Short mmCIF file of C-alpha atoms in Angstrom, two decimals:
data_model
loop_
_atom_site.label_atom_id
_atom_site.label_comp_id
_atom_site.label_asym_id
_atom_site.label_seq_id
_atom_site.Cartn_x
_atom_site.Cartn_y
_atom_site.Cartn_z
CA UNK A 941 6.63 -34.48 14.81
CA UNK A 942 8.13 -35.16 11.58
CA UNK A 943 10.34 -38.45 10.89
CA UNK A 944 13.80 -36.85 10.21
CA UNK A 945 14.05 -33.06 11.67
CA UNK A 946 14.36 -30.56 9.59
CA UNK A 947 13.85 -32.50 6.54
CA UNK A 948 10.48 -33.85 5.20
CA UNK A 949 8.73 -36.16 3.01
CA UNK A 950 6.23 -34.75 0.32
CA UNK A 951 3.44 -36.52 2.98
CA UNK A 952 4.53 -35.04 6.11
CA UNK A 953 4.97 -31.69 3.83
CA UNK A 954 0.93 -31.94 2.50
CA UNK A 955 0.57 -32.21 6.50
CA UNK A 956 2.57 -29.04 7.57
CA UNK A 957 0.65 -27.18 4.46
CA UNK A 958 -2.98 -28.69 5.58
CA UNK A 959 -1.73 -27.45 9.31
CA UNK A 960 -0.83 -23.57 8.27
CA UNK A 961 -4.40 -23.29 6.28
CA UNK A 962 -6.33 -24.53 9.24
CA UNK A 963 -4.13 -22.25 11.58
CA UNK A 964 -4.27 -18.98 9.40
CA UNK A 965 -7.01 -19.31 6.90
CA UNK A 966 -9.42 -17.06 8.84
CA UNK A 967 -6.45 -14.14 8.45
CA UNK A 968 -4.31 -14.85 5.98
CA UNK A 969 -5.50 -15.07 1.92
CA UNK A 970 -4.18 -19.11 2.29
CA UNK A 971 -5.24 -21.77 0.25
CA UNK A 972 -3.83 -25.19 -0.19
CA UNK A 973 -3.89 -26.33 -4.27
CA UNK A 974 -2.84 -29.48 -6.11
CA UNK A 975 -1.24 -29.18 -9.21
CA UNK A 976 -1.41 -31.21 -12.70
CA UNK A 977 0.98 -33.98 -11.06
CA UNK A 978 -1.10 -33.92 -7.73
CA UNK A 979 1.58 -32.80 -5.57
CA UNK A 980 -0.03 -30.32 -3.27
CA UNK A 981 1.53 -26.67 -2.41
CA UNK A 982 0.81 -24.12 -0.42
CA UNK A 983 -0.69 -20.21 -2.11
CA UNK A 984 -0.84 -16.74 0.10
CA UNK A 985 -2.14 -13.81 -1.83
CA UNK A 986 -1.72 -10.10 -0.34
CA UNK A 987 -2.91 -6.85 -2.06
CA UNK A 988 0.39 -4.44 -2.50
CA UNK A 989 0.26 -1.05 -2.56
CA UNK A 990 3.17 0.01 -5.40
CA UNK A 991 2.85 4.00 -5.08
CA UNK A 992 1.84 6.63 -6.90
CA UNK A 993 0.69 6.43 -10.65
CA UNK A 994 2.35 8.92 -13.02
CA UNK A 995 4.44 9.82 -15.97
CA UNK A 996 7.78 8.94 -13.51
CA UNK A 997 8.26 5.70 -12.20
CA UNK A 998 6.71 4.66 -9.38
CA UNK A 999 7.77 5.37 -5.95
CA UNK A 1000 9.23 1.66 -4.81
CA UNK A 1001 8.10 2.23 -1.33
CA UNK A 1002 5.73 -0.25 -0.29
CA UNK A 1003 2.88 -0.92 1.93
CA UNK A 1004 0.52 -3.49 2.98
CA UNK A 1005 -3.50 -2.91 2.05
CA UNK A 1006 -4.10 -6.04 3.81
CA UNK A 1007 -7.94 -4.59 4.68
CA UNK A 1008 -8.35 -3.53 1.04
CA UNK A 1009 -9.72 -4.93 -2.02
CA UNK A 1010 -7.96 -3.80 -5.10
CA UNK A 1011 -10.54 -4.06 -7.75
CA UNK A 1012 -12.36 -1.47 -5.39
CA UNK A 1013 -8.87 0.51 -4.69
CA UNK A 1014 -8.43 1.27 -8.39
CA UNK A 1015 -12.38 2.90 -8.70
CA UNK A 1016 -11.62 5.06 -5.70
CA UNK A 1017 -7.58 5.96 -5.89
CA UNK A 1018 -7.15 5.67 -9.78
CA UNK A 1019 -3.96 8.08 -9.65
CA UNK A 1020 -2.71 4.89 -7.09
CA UNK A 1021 -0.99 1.88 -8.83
CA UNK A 1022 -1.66 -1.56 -6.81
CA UNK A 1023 -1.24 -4.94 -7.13
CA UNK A 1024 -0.70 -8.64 -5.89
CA UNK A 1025 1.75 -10.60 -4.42
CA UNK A 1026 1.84 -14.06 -4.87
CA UNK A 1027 3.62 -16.48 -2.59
CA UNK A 1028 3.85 -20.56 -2.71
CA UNK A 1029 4.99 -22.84 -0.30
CA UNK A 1030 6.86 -25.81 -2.91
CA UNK A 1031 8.16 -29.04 -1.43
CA UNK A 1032 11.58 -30.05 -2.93
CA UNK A 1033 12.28 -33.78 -3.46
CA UNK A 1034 15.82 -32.68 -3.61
CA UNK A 1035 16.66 -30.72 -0.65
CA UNK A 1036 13.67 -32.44 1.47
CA UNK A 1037 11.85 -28.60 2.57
CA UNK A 1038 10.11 -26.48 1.81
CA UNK A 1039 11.25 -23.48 -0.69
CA UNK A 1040 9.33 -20.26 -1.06
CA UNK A 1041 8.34 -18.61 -4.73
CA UNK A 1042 7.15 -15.54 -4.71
CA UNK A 1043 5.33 -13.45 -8.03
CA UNK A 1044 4.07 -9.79 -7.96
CA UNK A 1045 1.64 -8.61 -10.35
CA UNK A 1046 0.41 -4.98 -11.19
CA UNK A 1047 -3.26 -4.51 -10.81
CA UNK A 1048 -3.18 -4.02 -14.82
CA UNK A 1049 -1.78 -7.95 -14.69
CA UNK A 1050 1.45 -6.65 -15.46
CA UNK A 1051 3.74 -9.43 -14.13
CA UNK A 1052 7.29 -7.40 -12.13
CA UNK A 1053 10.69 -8.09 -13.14
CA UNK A 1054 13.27 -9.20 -10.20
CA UNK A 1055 15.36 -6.14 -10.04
CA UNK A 1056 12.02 -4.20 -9.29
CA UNK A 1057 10.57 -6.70 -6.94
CA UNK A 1058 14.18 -7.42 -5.13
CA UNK A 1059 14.06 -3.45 -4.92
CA UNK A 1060 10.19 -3.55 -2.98
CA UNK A 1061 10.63 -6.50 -1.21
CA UNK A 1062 14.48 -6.93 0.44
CA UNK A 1063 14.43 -3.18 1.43
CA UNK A 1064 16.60 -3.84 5.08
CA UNK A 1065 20.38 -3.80 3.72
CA UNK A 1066 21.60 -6.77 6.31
CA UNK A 1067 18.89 -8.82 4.86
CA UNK A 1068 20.10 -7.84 1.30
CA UNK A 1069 23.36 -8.26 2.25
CA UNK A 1070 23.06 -12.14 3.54
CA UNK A 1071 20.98 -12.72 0.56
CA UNK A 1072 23.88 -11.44 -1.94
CA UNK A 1073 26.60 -13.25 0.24
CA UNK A 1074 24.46 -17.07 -0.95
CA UNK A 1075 26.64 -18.95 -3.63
CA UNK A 1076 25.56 -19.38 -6.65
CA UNK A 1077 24.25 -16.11 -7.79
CA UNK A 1078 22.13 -14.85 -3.99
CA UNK A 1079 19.51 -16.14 -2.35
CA UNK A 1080 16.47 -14.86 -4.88
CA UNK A 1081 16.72 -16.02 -8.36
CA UNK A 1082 14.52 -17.42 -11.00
CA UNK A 1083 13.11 -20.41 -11.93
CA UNK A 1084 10.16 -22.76 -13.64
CA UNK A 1085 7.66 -23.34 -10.05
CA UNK A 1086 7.81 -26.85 -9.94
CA UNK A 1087 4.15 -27.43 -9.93
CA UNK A 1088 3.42 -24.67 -12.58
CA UNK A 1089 6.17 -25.10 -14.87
CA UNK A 1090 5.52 -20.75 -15.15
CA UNK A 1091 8.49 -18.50 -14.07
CA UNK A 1092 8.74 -17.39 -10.26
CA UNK A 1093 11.25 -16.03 -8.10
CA UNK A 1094 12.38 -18.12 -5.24
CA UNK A 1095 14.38 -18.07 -1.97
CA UNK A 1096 17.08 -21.17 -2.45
CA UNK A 1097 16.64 -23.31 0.23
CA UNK A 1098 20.39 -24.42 0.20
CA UNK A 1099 20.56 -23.02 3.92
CA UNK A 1100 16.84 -23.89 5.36
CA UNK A 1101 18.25 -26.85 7.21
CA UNK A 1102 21.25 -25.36 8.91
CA UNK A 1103 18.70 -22.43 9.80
CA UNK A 1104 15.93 -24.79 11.07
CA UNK A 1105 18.45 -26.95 13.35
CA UNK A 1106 20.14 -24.12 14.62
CA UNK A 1107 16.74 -21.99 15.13
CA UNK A 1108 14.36 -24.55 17.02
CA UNK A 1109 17.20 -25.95 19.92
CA UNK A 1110 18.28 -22.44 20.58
CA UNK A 1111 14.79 -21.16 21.58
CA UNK A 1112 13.39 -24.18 23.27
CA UNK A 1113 11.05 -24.51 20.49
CA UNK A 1114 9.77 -27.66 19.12
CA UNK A 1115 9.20 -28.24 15.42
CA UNK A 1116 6.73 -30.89 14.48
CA UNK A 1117 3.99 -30.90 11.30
CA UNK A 1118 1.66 -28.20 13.49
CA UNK A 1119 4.17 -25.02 13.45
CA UNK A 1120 6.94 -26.25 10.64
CA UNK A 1121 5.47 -23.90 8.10
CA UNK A 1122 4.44 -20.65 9.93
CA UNK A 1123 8.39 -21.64 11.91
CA UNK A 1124 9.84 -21.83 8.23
CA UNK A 1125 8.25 -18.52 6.89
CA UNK A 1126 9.53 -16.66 10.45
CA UNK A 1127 12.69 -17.26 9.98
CA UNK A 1128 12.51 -16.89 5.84
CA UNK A 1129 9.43 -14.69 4.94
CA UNK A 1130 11.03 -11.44 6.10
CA UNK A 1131 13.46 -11.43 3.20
CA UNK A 1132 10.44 -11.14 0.71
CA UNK A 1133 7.63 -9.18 2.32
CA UNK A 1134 5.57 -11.93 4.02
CA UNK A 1135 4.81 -11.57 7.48
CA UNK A 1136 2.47 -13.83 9.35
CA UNK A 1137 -0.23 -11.91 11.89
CA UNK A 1138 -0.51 -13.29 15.24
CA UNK A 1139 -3.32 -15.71 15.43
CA UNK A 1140 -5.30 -16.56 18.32
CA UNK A 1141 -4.58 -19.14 20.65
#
């Protein structure tokens, strides 16, 4: 359980992020990392396929290569333009949860601005649509990572309480230091492209 429901300290955070690793590190790209100020946060890497690689820009559908490895993709599919998605799971001091950045890299190291990323990522128009609709210029904007001090996007976690409280009662579910993360990213992850696999029981 945590002490105050939906909120956390940074100790009962470094607990939910020790939790997810040990849940999905054997299939999820997971690790958890402690920064300069030894705060500990949470990293998922994917692979991202981008589209195809020509003179016109490149297609913006996109697909998971989950199974792939892109330093062998680009040998094999050269005319095919990957690259990486970072995502990290940040405790704020201020709001008391958890707030997701996200970063996408071309294979090239090519870091993507937020118009193109927003434009991969948010592709369901309701989703786009409730993320517009947040105060204070929509849900994804950009800022310093905390732990980093390097520019990421990030979902604003001005509604993960409300969402959490309302979420957890609703379907029976309880929300203690075992679930809170892979719960959090359920109900949040959608919006950018992360999607946890089912992991076995």
């Amino acid at each position: 359980m945590t002490s105050d429901f939906p909120f956390l300290t940074r100790s009962e955070f470094g607990n939910c992020i020790e939790e997810f690793e040990r849940a999905y590190g054997a299939v999820v790209d997971v690790e958890v990392r402690k920064s300069r100020g030894s705060h500990t946060y949470l990293s998922i890497h994917k692979p991202l396929f981008l589209g195809q690689n020509n003179d016109d820009a490149v297609d913006s559908d996109i697909e998971d290569v989950e199974d792939a490895d892109p330093a062998h993709l680009d040998t094999v599919c050269p005319t095919l333009e990957y690259g990486r998605i970072e995502y990290h799971v940040v405790y704020s001091a201020s709001w008391r949860v958890p707030v997701l950045y996200v970063r996408v890299h071309t294979n090239a190291g090519v870091e993507m601005d937020c118009t193109r990323v927003t434009d991969m990522l948010v592709t369901d128009s309701k989703v786009r649509g409730a993320m517009d609709a947040v105060e204070f210029g929509g849900a994804l904007g950009i800022q310093d990572h905390p732990e980093l001090n390097e520019p990421f996007m990030y979902l604003h976690p001005c509604h993960t309480a409300t969402l959490l409280r309302a979420v957890a009662p609703a379907r029976g579910v309880e929300i203690g230091q075992r679930n809170y993360i892979s719960s959090w990213l359920s109900l949040t992850g959608a919006a950018v492209g992360l999607f946890l696999p089912s992991i076995p029981h």
